[in-house]
């Protein structure tokens, strides 16, 4: 194993960011290469815990000669966001200086243009430079997994159509409860990787066998526990074994039995008015159209001071807000529905 650091000068004198990178050299040139990253949204730490335990296993495998494909692991990808503390709370999702999401504005390029990412990179602000260096590292691999998490959430993933159903092995290995099939039009990290994989010269490819770009949502932000992280590390190990990245004679593939739904089937349940949230239902529950999901106390103390929020469609509650006060329009839940719930969505991601 080789360890190095991506070093990024800060945007003010006297600061510098360091991102540790762990690289394993595979023994089989034909085995797929892999890039694993966590905490690009710096306050999403289940993936950092997972990769910590996976690295333990990979080091052991390395000593035993069981690493077949090259593996790059960045367990904590965003020191800039990690350091942003405002009034006692980490602001890990948006870069405070540029007000941009750390997981948006990745350049959409063809795979052959990979080296252009590093052109003039030293003249870019730190957050932009970080994005380009991470994307450059990822585009050197065949299989790219970006580990995130939601607020309160089931285990699920966003997977571009181009990699489905081949990627069902990952969904099975990580015990996912839902897969959302995205349409690859945003500038999120995973979609920039997918864009490059689909544009390898000539026509845009509809499917890209042997490649993968995925955003895994490892449950909720508070789901960071030793047993959970070790189980997830075992799951990711099993995926790597199934793809022939590591050798594991004991490996047995686990089929994926959950739903795989287009983003149009996600009902975003929003607060129509501001108020204190009383949830009646939680993640993992199946609901029917018309079921009461939450009561909002919009005018506390008034006889008619509440508002009921009901499900618009049958489906599975995949995520729920951890906040207990909703501003007008805030997202309360995502429900994975059996049918399309909307026609107004722009292609790409569900959230800003
Ligand atoms: Zn995220």
mmCIF file of C-alpha atoms and ligand atoms in Angstrom:
data_model
loop_
_atom_site.group_PDB
_atom_site.id
_atom_site.type_symbol
_atom_site.label_atom_id
_atom_site.label_comp_id
_atom_site.label_asym_id
_atom_site.label_seq_id
_atom_site.Cartn_x
_atom_site.Cartn_y
_atom_site.Cartn_z
ATOM 1 C CA UNK A 1 0.000 0.000 0.000
ATOM 2 C CA UNK A 2 1.164 3.466 -0.830
ATOM 3 C CA UNK A 3 -0.088 6.536 1.014
ATOM 4 C CA UNK A 4 0.115 10.048 -0.339
ATOM 5 C CA UNK A 5 -1.685 13.351 0.019
ATOM 6 C CA UNK A 6 -3.485 15.677 -2.318
ATOM 7 C CA UNK A 7 -2.185 19.067 -1.197
ATOM 8 C CA UNK A 8 -4.232 22.160 -1.957
ATOM 9 C CA UNK A 9 -3.119 25.671 -1.052
ATOM 10 C CA UNK A 10 -5.788 27.638 0.787
ATOM 11 C CA UNK A 11 -7.294 30.773 -0.682
ATOM 12 C CA UNK A 12 -5.674 32.895 2.011
ATOM 13 C CA UNK A 13 -2.023 33.107 3.009
ATOM 14 C CA UNK A 14 -0.893 30.537 5.537
ATOM 15 C CA UNK A 15 -3.490 27.810 4.936
ATOM 16 C CA UNK A 16 -3.173 24.508 3.131
ATOM 17 C CA UNK A 17 -5.487 21.495 2.820
ATOM 18 C CA UNK A 18 -4.298 17.878 2.852
ATOM 19 C CA UNK A 19 -6.334 14.916 1.646
ATOM 20 C CA UNK A 20 -4.865 11.485 2.496
ATOM 21 C CA UNK A 21 -4.981 8.966 -0.388
ATOM 22 C CA UNK A 22 -4.430 5.205 0.035
ATOM 23 C CA UNK A 23 -3.428 3.203 -3.050
ATOM 24 C CA UNK A 24 -3.140 -0.550 -3.489
ATOM 25 C CA UNK A 25 -1.458 -2.060 -6.540
ATOM 26 C CA UNK A 26 -3.299 -5.021 -8.011
ATOM 27 C CA UNK A 27 -1.500 -8.158 -9.166
ATOM 28 C CA UNK A 28 -3.743 -8.791 -12.184
ATOM 29 C CA UNK A 29 -3.629 -6.183 -14.959
ATOM 30 C CA UNK A 30 -6.990 -7.461 -16.303
ATOM 31 C CA UNK A 31 -8.839 -6.963 -12.997
ATOM 32 C CA UNK A 32 -10.995 -3.813 -12.735
ATOM 33 C CA UNK A 33 -9.550 -0.791 -10.948
ATOM 34 C CA UNK A 34 -11.566 0.900 -8.221
ATOM 35 C CA UNK A 35 -11.915 4.345 -6.657
ATOM 36 C CA UNK A 36 -13.699 4.727 -3.307
ATOM 37 C CA UNK A 37 -14.416 8.097 -1.730
ATOM 38 C CA UNK A 38 -16.309 9.307 1.358
ATOM 39 C CA UNK A 39 -17.410 12.552 3.006
ATOM 40 C CA UNK A 40 -17.317 14.827 -0.049
ATOM 41 C CA UNK A 41 -20.205 16.364 1.850
ATOM 42 C CA UNK A 42 -17.989 16.695 4.883
ATOM 43 C CA UNK A 43 -20.773 16.190 7.450
ATOM 44 C CA UNK A 44 -21.734 12.776 6.012
ATOM 45 C CA UNK A 45 -19.511 10.388 7.933
ATOM 46 C CA UNK A 46 -20.936 6.833 7.633
ATOM 47 C CA UNK A 47 -18.711 6.329 4.569
ATOM 48 C CA UNK A 48 -15.597 7.511 6.385
ATOM 49 C CA UNK A 49 -16.241 4.914 9.090
ATOM 50 C CA UNK A 50 -16.906 2.235 6.451
ATOM 51 C CA UNK A 51 -13.688 2.992 4.574
ATOM 52 C CA UNK A 52 -11.696 3.024 7.802
ATOM 53 C CA UNK A 53 -12.678 -0.598 8.418
ATOM 54 C CA UNK A 54 -12.401 -1.575 4.746
ATOM 55 C CA UNK A 55 -8.835 -0.223 4.667
ATOM 56 C CA UNK A 56 -8.000 -2.506 7.600
ATOM 57 C CA UNK A 57 -9.190 -5.459 5.531
ATOM 58 C CA UNK A 58 -7.466 -4.265 2.366
ATOM 59 C CA UNK A 59 -4.126 -3.891 4.183
ATOM 60 C CA UNK A 60 -4.452 -7.495 5.356
ATOM 61 C CA UNK A 61 -5.422 -8.635 1.856
ATOM 62 C CA UNK A 62 -2.439 -6.741 0.456
ATOM 63 C CA UNK A 63 -0.102 -8.622 2.787
ATOM 64 C CA UNK A 64 -1.682 -11.904 1.639
ATOM 65 C CA UNK A 65 -1.433 -11.041 -2.066
ATOM 66 C CA UNK A 66 -5.230 -10.924 -2.470
ATOM 67 C CA UNK A 67 -5.479 -7.510 -4.184
ATOM 68 C CA UNK A 68 -6.097 -8.171 -7.881
ATOM 69 C CA UNK A 69 -7.126 -4.753 -9.255
ATOM 70 C CA UNK A 70 -5.710 -1.334 -8.388
ATOM 71 C CA UNK A 71 -7.668 0.331 -5.563
ATOM 72 C CA UNK A 72 -7.625 4.004 -4.556
ATOM 73 C CA UNK A 73 -9.337 4.991 -1.296
ATOM 74 C CA UNK A 74 -10.007 8.533 -0.040
ATOM 75 C CA UNK A 75 -11.852 8.124 3.267
ATOM 76 C CA UNK A 76 -12.231 11.830 4.013
ATOM 77 C CA UNK A 77 -12.368 13.725 0.752
ATOM 78 C CA UNK A 78 -13.199 17.247 1.873
ATOM 79 C CA UNK A 79 -11.052 18.921 4.541
ATOM 80 C CA UNK A 80 -12.375 22.332 3.455
ATOM 81 C CA UNK A 81 -15.949 21.521 4.448
ATOM 82 C CA UNK A 82 -14.778 19.613 7.506
ATOM 83 C CA UNK A 83 -13.190 22.776 8.884
ATOM 84 C CA UNK A 84 -16.227 25.008 8.302
ATOM 85 C CA UNK A 85 -17.828 25.434 11.705
ATOM 86 C CA UNK A 86 -20.454 28.120 12.143
ATOM 87 C CA UNK A 87 -21.985 28.765 15.538
ATOM 88 C CA UNK A 88 -20.956 25.319 16.695
ATOM 89 C CA UNK A 89 -22.199 23.343 13.688
ATOM 90 C CA UNK A 90 -20.253 21.889 10.801
ATOM 91 C CA UNK A 91 -21.283 23.303 7.419
ATOM 92 C CA UNK A 92 -20.112 20.418 5.275
ATOM 93 C CA UNK A 93 -22.464 20.599 2.289
ATOM 94 C CA UNK A 94 -21.803 24.050 0.842
ATOM 95 C CA UNK A 95 -18.517 25.902 0.424
ATOM 96 C CA UNK A 96 -19.077 29.054 2.458
ATOM 97 C CA UNK A 97 -16.735 31.118 0.304
ATOM 98 C CA UNK A 98 -18.421 30.437 -3.048
ATOM 99 C CA UNK A 99 -21.858 29.342 -1.735
ATOM 100 C CA UNK A 100 -21.647 26.251 -3.959
ATOM 101 C CA UNK A 101 -22.517 22.661 -3.087
ATOM 102 C CA UNK A 102 -19.361 20.553 -2.657
ATOM 103 C CA UNK A 103 -21.096 17.879 -4.743
ATOM 104 C CA UNK A 104 -22.068 20.040 -7.720
ATOM 105 C CA UNK A 105 -20.239 21.938 -10.472
ATOM 106 C CA UNK A 106 -17.960 19.055 -11.400
ATOM 107 C CA UNK A 107 -16.866 19.538 -15.036
ATOM 108 C CA UNK A 108 -18.764 17.307 -17.501
ATOM 109 C CA UNK A 109 -16.009 16.098 -19.820
ATOM 110 C CA UNK A 110 -15.236 13.106 -22.023
ATOM 111 C CA UNK A 111 -12.955 10.446 -20.579
ATOM 112 C CA UNK A 112 -10.272 11.386 -23.126
ATOM 113 C CA UNK A 113 -10.220 14.936 -21.699
ATOM 114 C CA UNK A 114 -9.213 13.737 -18.222
ATOM 115 C CA UNK A 115 -5.860 15.533 -18.219
ATOM 116 C CA UNK A 116 -7.512 18.887 -18.980
ATOM 117 C CA UNK A 117 -8.855 18.795 -15.395
ATOM 118 C CA UNK A 118 -5.371 19.627 -14.142
ATOM 119 C CA UNK A 119 -4.669 22.476 -16.577
ATOM 120 C CA UNK A 120 -4.158 25.724 -14.673
ATOM 121 C CA UNK A 121 -5.523 23.985 -11.602
ATOM 122 C CA UNK A 122 -3.256 25.968 -9.272
ATOM 123 C CA UNK A 123 -5.036 29.178 -10.257
ATOM 124 C CA UNK A 124 -8.450 27.904 -9.183
ATOM 125 C CA UNK A 125 -9.937 28.550 -5.738
ATOM 126 C CA UNK A 126 -9.384 25.698 -3.271
ATOM 127 C CA UNK A 127 -12.873 24.129 -3.524
ATOM 128 C CA UNK A 128 -12.718 24.067 -7.339
ATOM 129 C CA UNK A 129 -9.220 22.641 -7.278
ATOM 130 C CA UNK A 130 -10.290 19.927 -4.831
ATOM 131 C CA UNK A 131 -13.151 18.945 -7.154
ATOM 132 C CA UNK A 132 -10.884 18.684 -10.185
ATOM 133 C CA UNK A 133 -8.234 16.665 -8.381
ATOM 134 C CA UNK A 134 -10.786 14.218 -6.973
ATOM 135 C CA UNK A 135 -12.478 13.797 -10.365
ATOM 136 C CA UNK A 136 -9.078 13.321 -12.018
ATOM 137 C CA UNK A 137 -8.210 10.581 -9.516
ATOM 138 C CA UNK A 138 -11.586 8.875 -9.983
ATOM 139 C CA UNK A 139 -11.407 8.841 -13.790
ATOM 140 C CA UNK A 140 -8.320 6.637 -13.563
ATOM 141 C CA UNK A 141 -10.540 3.790 -12.302
ATOM 142 C CA UNK A 142 -13.222 1.532 -13.823
ATOM 143 C CA UNK A 143 -15.455 1.369 -10.736
ATOM 144 C CA UNK A 144 -16.176 4.588 -8.820
ATOM 145 C CA UNK A 145 -18.167 4.677 -5.594
ATOM 146 C CA UNK A 146 -18.966 7.960 -3.823
ATOM 147 C CA UNK A 147 -20.233 7.406 -0.270
ATOM 148 C CA UNK A 148 -22.777 9.880 1.077
ATOM 149 C CA UNK A 149 -25.711 9.729 3.484
ATOM 150 C CA UNK A 150 -29.123 11.322 3.813
ATOM 151 C CA UNK A 151 -30.744 12.925 6.847
ATOM 152 C CA UNK A 152 -32.743 10.043 8.437
ATOM 153 C CA UNK A 153 -32.694 7.340 5.816
ATOM 154 C CA UNK A 154 -32.756 3.766 4.601
ATOM 155 C CA UNK A 155 -29.706 2.411 2.771
ATOM 156 C CA UNK A 156 -30.167 3.374 -0.892
ATOM 157 C CA UNK A 157 -28.245 4.548 -3.942
ATOM 158 C CA UNK A 158 -28.509 6.768 -6.985
ATOM 159 C CA UNK A 159 -27.406 4.750 -9.991
ATOM 160 C CA UNK A 160 -27.402 5.948 -13.589
ATOM 161 C CA UNK A 161 -29.427 3.804 -16.008
ATOM 162 C CA UNK A 162 -26.201 3.160 -17.918
ATOM 163 C CA UNK A 163 -24.896 0.974 -15.063
ATOM 164 C CA UNK A 164 -28.145 -0.849 -14.273
ATOM 165 C CA UNK A 165 -28.887 -3.724 -13.770
ATOM 166 C CA UNK A 166 -25.181 -4.642 -13.731
ATOM 167 C CA UNK A 167 -24.813 -2.688 -10.453
ATOM 168 C CA UNK A 168 -27.448 -4.816 -8.679
ATOM 169 C CA UNK A 169 -24.478 -6.705 -7.193
ATOM 170 C CA UNK A 170 -23.518 -3.566 -5.233
ATOM 171 C CA UNK A 171 -27.115 -3.042 -4.084
ATOM 172 C CA UNK A 172 -27.244 -6.670 -2.888
ATOM 173 C CA UNK A 173 -23.843 -6.570 -1.208
ATOM 174 C CA UNK A 174 -24.709 -3.412 0.737
ATOM 175 C CA UNK A 175 -28.233 -4.602 1.700
ATOM 176 C CA UNK A 176 -29.848 -1.611 0.009
ATOM 177 C CA UNK A 177 -33.567 -1.126 0.468
ATOM 178 C CA UNK A 178 -34.069 0.961 -2.665
ATOM 179 C CA UNK A 179 -32.242 2.002 -5.814
ATOM 180 C CA UNK A 180 -33.106 5.275 -7.544
ATOM 181 C CA UNK A 181 -32.250 5.185 -11.225
ATOM 182 C CA UNK A 182 -30.978 8.650 -12.090
ATOM 183 C CA UNK A 183 -30.887 10.257 -15.489
ATOM 184 C CA UNK A 184 -27.414 11.676 -15.356
ATOM 185 C CA UNK A 185 -27.917 15.360 -16.094
ATOM 186 C CA UNK A 186 -26.586 17.089 -12.965
ATOM 187 C CA UNK A 187 -23.028 18.093 -12.148
ATOM 188 C CA UNK A 188 -22.678 15.875 -9.055
ATOM 189 C CA UNK A 189 -19.362 14.003 -8.731
ATOM 190 C CA UNK A 190 -20.877 10.619 -9.609
ATOM 191 C CA UNK A 191 -22.680 12.054 -12.627
ATOM 192 C CA UNK A 192 -19.505 13.741 -13.891
ATOM 193 C CA UNK A 193 -17.773 10.355 -13.649
ATOM 194 C CA UNK A 194 -20.738 8.696 -15.389
ATOM 195 C CA UNK A 195 -20.707 11.393 -18.066
ATOM 196 C CA UNK A 196 -17.037 10.711 -18.806
ATOM 197 C CA UNK A 197 -17.644 6.944 -18.911
ATOM 198 C CA UNK A 198 -20.546 7.382 -21.351
ATOM 199 C CA UNK A 199 -18.490 9.738 -23.528
ATOM 200 C CA UNK A 200 -15.441 7.730 -24.445
ATOM 201 C CA UNK A 201 -15.219 9.045 -27.985
ATOM 202 C CA UNK A 202 -17.882 8.904 -30.696
ATOM 203 C CA UNK A 203 -21.526 8.356 -29.795
ATOM 204 C CA UNK A 204 -22.746 8.641 -26.228
ATOM 205 C CA UNK A 205 -22.949 5.119 -24.814
ATOM 206 C CA UNK A 206 -26.293 3.932 -23.442
ATOM 207 C CA UNK A 207 -24.688 1.324 -21.238
ATOM 208 C CA UNK A 208 -21.104 0.937 -20.078
ATOM 209 C CA UNK A 209 -20.420 -2.683 -19.076
ATOM 210 C CA UNK A 210 -17.535 -3.157 -16.646
ATOM 211 C CA UNK A 211 -17.722 0.429 -15.422
ATOM 212 C CA UNK A 212 -19.615 1.957 -12.513
ATOM 213 C CA UNK A 213 -20.256 5.429 -11.106
ATOM 214 C CA UNK A 214 -22.577 5.523 -8.116
ATOM 215 C CA UNK A 215 -23.650 7.658 -5.171
ATOM 216 C CA UNK A 216 -24.393 5.419 -2.194
ATOM 217 C CA UNK A 217 -26.529 6.920 0.567
ATOM 218 C CA UNK A 218 -25.364 5.061 3.666
ATOM 219 C CA UNK A 219 -28.533 5.682 5.720
ATOM 220 C CA UNK A 220 -28.714 8.849 7.874
ATOM 221 C CA UNK A 221 -26.171 11.313 9.167
ATOM 222 C CA UNK A 222 -26.306 9.913 12.687
ATOM 223 C CA UNK A 223 -25.968 6.278 11.569
ATOM 224 C CA UNK A 224 -22.291 6.064 12.446
ATOM 225 C CA UNK A 225 -21.688 3.027 14.650
ATOM 226 C CA UNK A 226 -18.894 0.456 14.794
ATOM 227 C CA UNK A 227 -20.988 -2.628 13.980
ATOM 228 C CA UNK A 228 -22.871 -0.894 11.179
ATOM 229 C CA UNK A 229 -19.663 0.444 9.603
ATOM 230 C CA UNK A 230 -17.981 -2.980 9.838
ATOM 231 C CA UNK A 231 -20.999 -4.675 8.257
ATOM 232 C CA UNK A 232 -20.999 -2.119 5.442
ATOM 233 C CA UNK A 233 -17.234 -2.612 4.990
ATOM 234 C CA UNK A 234 -17.872 -6.371 4.680
ATOM 235 C CA UNK A 235 -20.566 -5.578 2.112
ATOM 236 C CA UNK A 236 -18.268 -3.415 0.021
ATOM 237 C CA UNK A 237 -15.559 -6.077 0.306
ATOM 238 C CA UNK A 238 -18.063 -8.653 -1.013
ATOM 239 C CA UNK A 239 -18.846 -6.368 -3.966
ATOM 240 C CA UNK A 240 -15.108 -6.042 -4.719
ATOM 241 C CA UNK A 241 -14.706 -9.817 -4.473
ATOM 242 C CA UNK A 242 -17.645 -10.384 -6.831
ATOM 243 C CA UNK A 243 -16.132 -8.033 -9.404
ATOM 244 C CA UNK A 244 -12.703 -9.691 -9.113
ATOM 245 C CA UNK A 245 -10.983 -6.660 -7.579
ATOM 246 C CA UNK A 246 -9.964 -8.722 -4.559
ATOM 247 C CA UNK A 247 -9.606 -12.514 -4.219
ATOM 248 C CA UNK A 248 -11.944 -14.137 -1.701
ATOM 249 C CA UNK A 249 -12.639 -17.864 -2.179
ATOM 250 C CA UNK A 250 -15.397 -17.664 0.464
ATOM 251 C CA UNK A 251 -17.335 -15.021 -1.500
ATOM 252 C CA UNK A 252 -21.010 -15.691 -2.221
ATOM 253 C CA UNK A 253 -23.073 -13.089 -4.089
ATOM 254 C CA UNK A 254 -26.212 -11.783 -2.395
ATOM 255 C CA UNK A 255 -29.085 -11.009 -4.766
ATOM 256 C CA UNK A 256 -30.746 -7.585 -4.659
ATOM 257 C CA UNK A 257 -34.451 -7.886 -3.932
ATOM 258 C CA UNK A 258 -35.455 -4.236 -3.385
ATOM 259 C CA UNK A 259 -37.084 -1.846 -5.835
ATOM 260 C CA UNK A 260 -35.215 0.012 -8.621
ATOM 261 C CA UNK A 261 -37.221 3.114 -9.492
ATOM 262 C CA UNK A 262 -36.802 6.134 -11.756
ATOM 263 C CA UNK A 263 -36.448 9.493 -9.968
ATOM 264 C CA UNK A 264 -39.916 10.466 -11.196
ATOM 265 C CA UNK A 265 -41.294 7.841 -8.794
ATOM 266 C CA UNK A 266 -39.921 9.636 -5.761
ATOM 267 C CA UNK A 267 -42.598 11.631 -3.994
ATOM 268 C CA UNK A 268 -40.943 14.591 -2.279
ATOM 269 C CA UNK A 269 -43.269 15.328 0.647
ATOM 270 C CA UNK A 270 -43.007 19.028 1.420
ATOM 271 C CA UNK A 271 -44.363 21.269 4.170
ATOM 272 C CA UNK A 272 -47.106 23.427 2.598
ATOM 273 C CA UNK A 273 -46.965 25.793 5.595
ATOM 274 C CA UNK A 274 -44.389 26.417 8.313
ATOM 275 C CA UNK A 275 -44.844 24.649 11.624
ATOM 276 C CA UNK A 276 -43.666 22.259 14.306
ATOM 277 C CA UNK A 277 -43.498 18.754 12.830
ATOM 278 C CA UNK A 278 -45.217 15.800 14.515
ATOM 279 C CA UNK A 279 -44.317 12.711 12.476
ATOM 280 C CA UNK A 280 -46.761 9.798 12.507
ATOM 281 C CA UNK A 281 -44.731 7.535 10.219
ATOM 282 C CA UNK A 282 -41.052 6.725 9.874
ATOM 283 C CA UNK A 283 -38.496 5.370 7.396
ATOM 284 C CA UNK A 284 -38.914 1.781 6.229
ATOM 285 C CA UNK A 285 -42.722 1.864 6.489
ATOM 286 C CA UNK A 286 -44.991 1.165 3.528
ATOM 287 C CA UNK A 287 -47.740 3.747 3.165
ATOM 288 C CA UNK A 288 -50.916 4.045 1.102
ATOM 289 C CA UNK A 289 -52.121 7.176 -0.700
ATOM 290 C CA UNK A 290 -54.033 9.281 1.839
ATOM 291 C CA UNK A 291 -52.179 7.939 4.903
ATOM 292 C CA UNK A 292 -51.367 10.588 7.518
ATOM 293 C CA UNK A 293 -47.597 11.183 7.503
ATOM 294 C CA UNK A 294 -47.222 14.218 9.754
ATOM 295 C CA UNK A 295 -49.179 16.899 11.546
ATOM 296 C CA UNK A 296 -47.788 20.416 11.369
ATOM 297 C CA UNK A 297 -48.607 22.709 14.292
ATOM 298 C CA UNK A 298 -48.866 25.863 12.248
ATOM 299 C CA UNK A 299 -50.517 28.086 14.904
ATOM 300 C CA UNK A 300 -49.743 26.656 18.353
ATOM 301 C CA UNK A 301 -52.630 26.971 20.797
ATOM 302 C CA UNK A 302 -55.275 27.823 18.189
ATOM 303 C CA UNK A 303 -58.245 25.421 17.936
ATOM 304 C CA UNK A 304 -57.663 24.958 14.215
ATOM 305 C CA UNK A 305 -53.903 25.478 14.447
ATOM 306 C CA UNK A 306 -52.770 22.233 12.774
ATOM 307 C CA UNK A 307 -52.384 20.953 9.240
ATOM 308 C CA UNK A 308 -52.274 17.307 8.153
ATOM 309 C CA UNK A 309 -49.710 16.140 5.602
ATOM 310 C CA UNK A 310 -50.783 12.985 3.754
ATOM 311 C CA UNK A 311 -49.159 10.596 1.298
ATOM 312 C CA UNK A 312 -50.034 11.283 -2.322
ATOM 313 C CA UNK A 313 -49.155 7.777 -3.523
ATOM 314 C CA UNK A 314 -48.547 4.230 -2.274
ATOM 315 C CA UNK A 315 -44.895 3.610 -1.501
ATOM 316 C CA UNK A 316 -41.977 3.079 0.884
ATOM 317 C CA UNK A 317 -40.780 5.898 3.156
ATOM 318 C CA UNK A 318 -37.092 6.089 2.236
ATOM 319 C CA UNK A 319 -35.999 9.248 4.072
ATOM 320 C CA UNK A 320 -37.284 11.628 6.704
ATOM 321 C CA UNK A 321 -36.162 15.014 7.969
ATOM 322 C CA UNK A 322 -34.440 15.104 11.345
ATOM 323 C CA UNK A 323 -35.652 18.684 11.885
ATOM 324 C CA UNK A 324 -38.769 19.255 13.965
ATOM 325 C CA UNK A 325 -39.600 22.675 12.588
ATOM 326 C CA UNK A 326 -40.404 23.073 8.920
ATOM 327 C CA UNK A 327 -40.123 26.276 6.961
ATOM 328 C CA UNK A 328 -42.584 26.623 4.098
ATOM 329 C CA UNK A 329 -41.613 24.205 1.334
ATOM 330 C CA UNK A 330 -39.084 22.197 3.361
ATOM 331 C CA UNK A 331 -38.709 18.511 2.462
ATOM 332 C CA UNK A 332 -40.235 16.236 5.097
ATOM 333 C CA UNK A 333 -39.858 12.828 3.433
ATOM 334 C CA UNK A 334 -38.925 11.008 0.250
ATOM 335 C CA UNK A 335 -41.318 8.189 -0.612
ATOM 336 C CA UNK A 336 -40.301 5.570 -3.171
ATOM 337 C CA UNK A 337 -43.545 5.006 -5.089
ATOM 338 C CA UNK A 338 -44.710 2.296 -7.476
ATOM 339 C CA UNK A 339 -45.767 4.861 -10.075
ATOM 340 C CA UNK A 340 -44.572 8.230 -11.403
ATOM 341 C CA UNK A 341 -45.446 11.039 -9.000
ATOM 342 C CA UNK A 342 -44.427 14.057 -11.025
ATOM 343 C CA UNK A 343 -43.815 15.387 -14.489
ATOM 344 C CA UNK A 344 -42.191 18.732 -13.649
ATOM 345 C CA UNK A 345 -38.758 17.502 -12.520
ATOM 346 C CA UNK A 346 -35.669 18.624 -14.417
ATOM 347 C CA UNK A 347 -33.352 15.704 -15.258
ATOM 348 C CA UNK A 348 -30.655 15.192 -12.646
ATOM 349 C CA UNK A 349 -30.746 15.269 -8.889
ATOM 350 C CA UNK A 350 -33.692 15.685 -6.521
ATOM 351 C CA UNK A 351 -32.087 18.261 -4.255
ATOM 352 C CA UNK A 352 -29.893 21.365 -4.504
HETATM 353 ZN ZN1 LIG B 1 -24.090 13.986 0.292
#
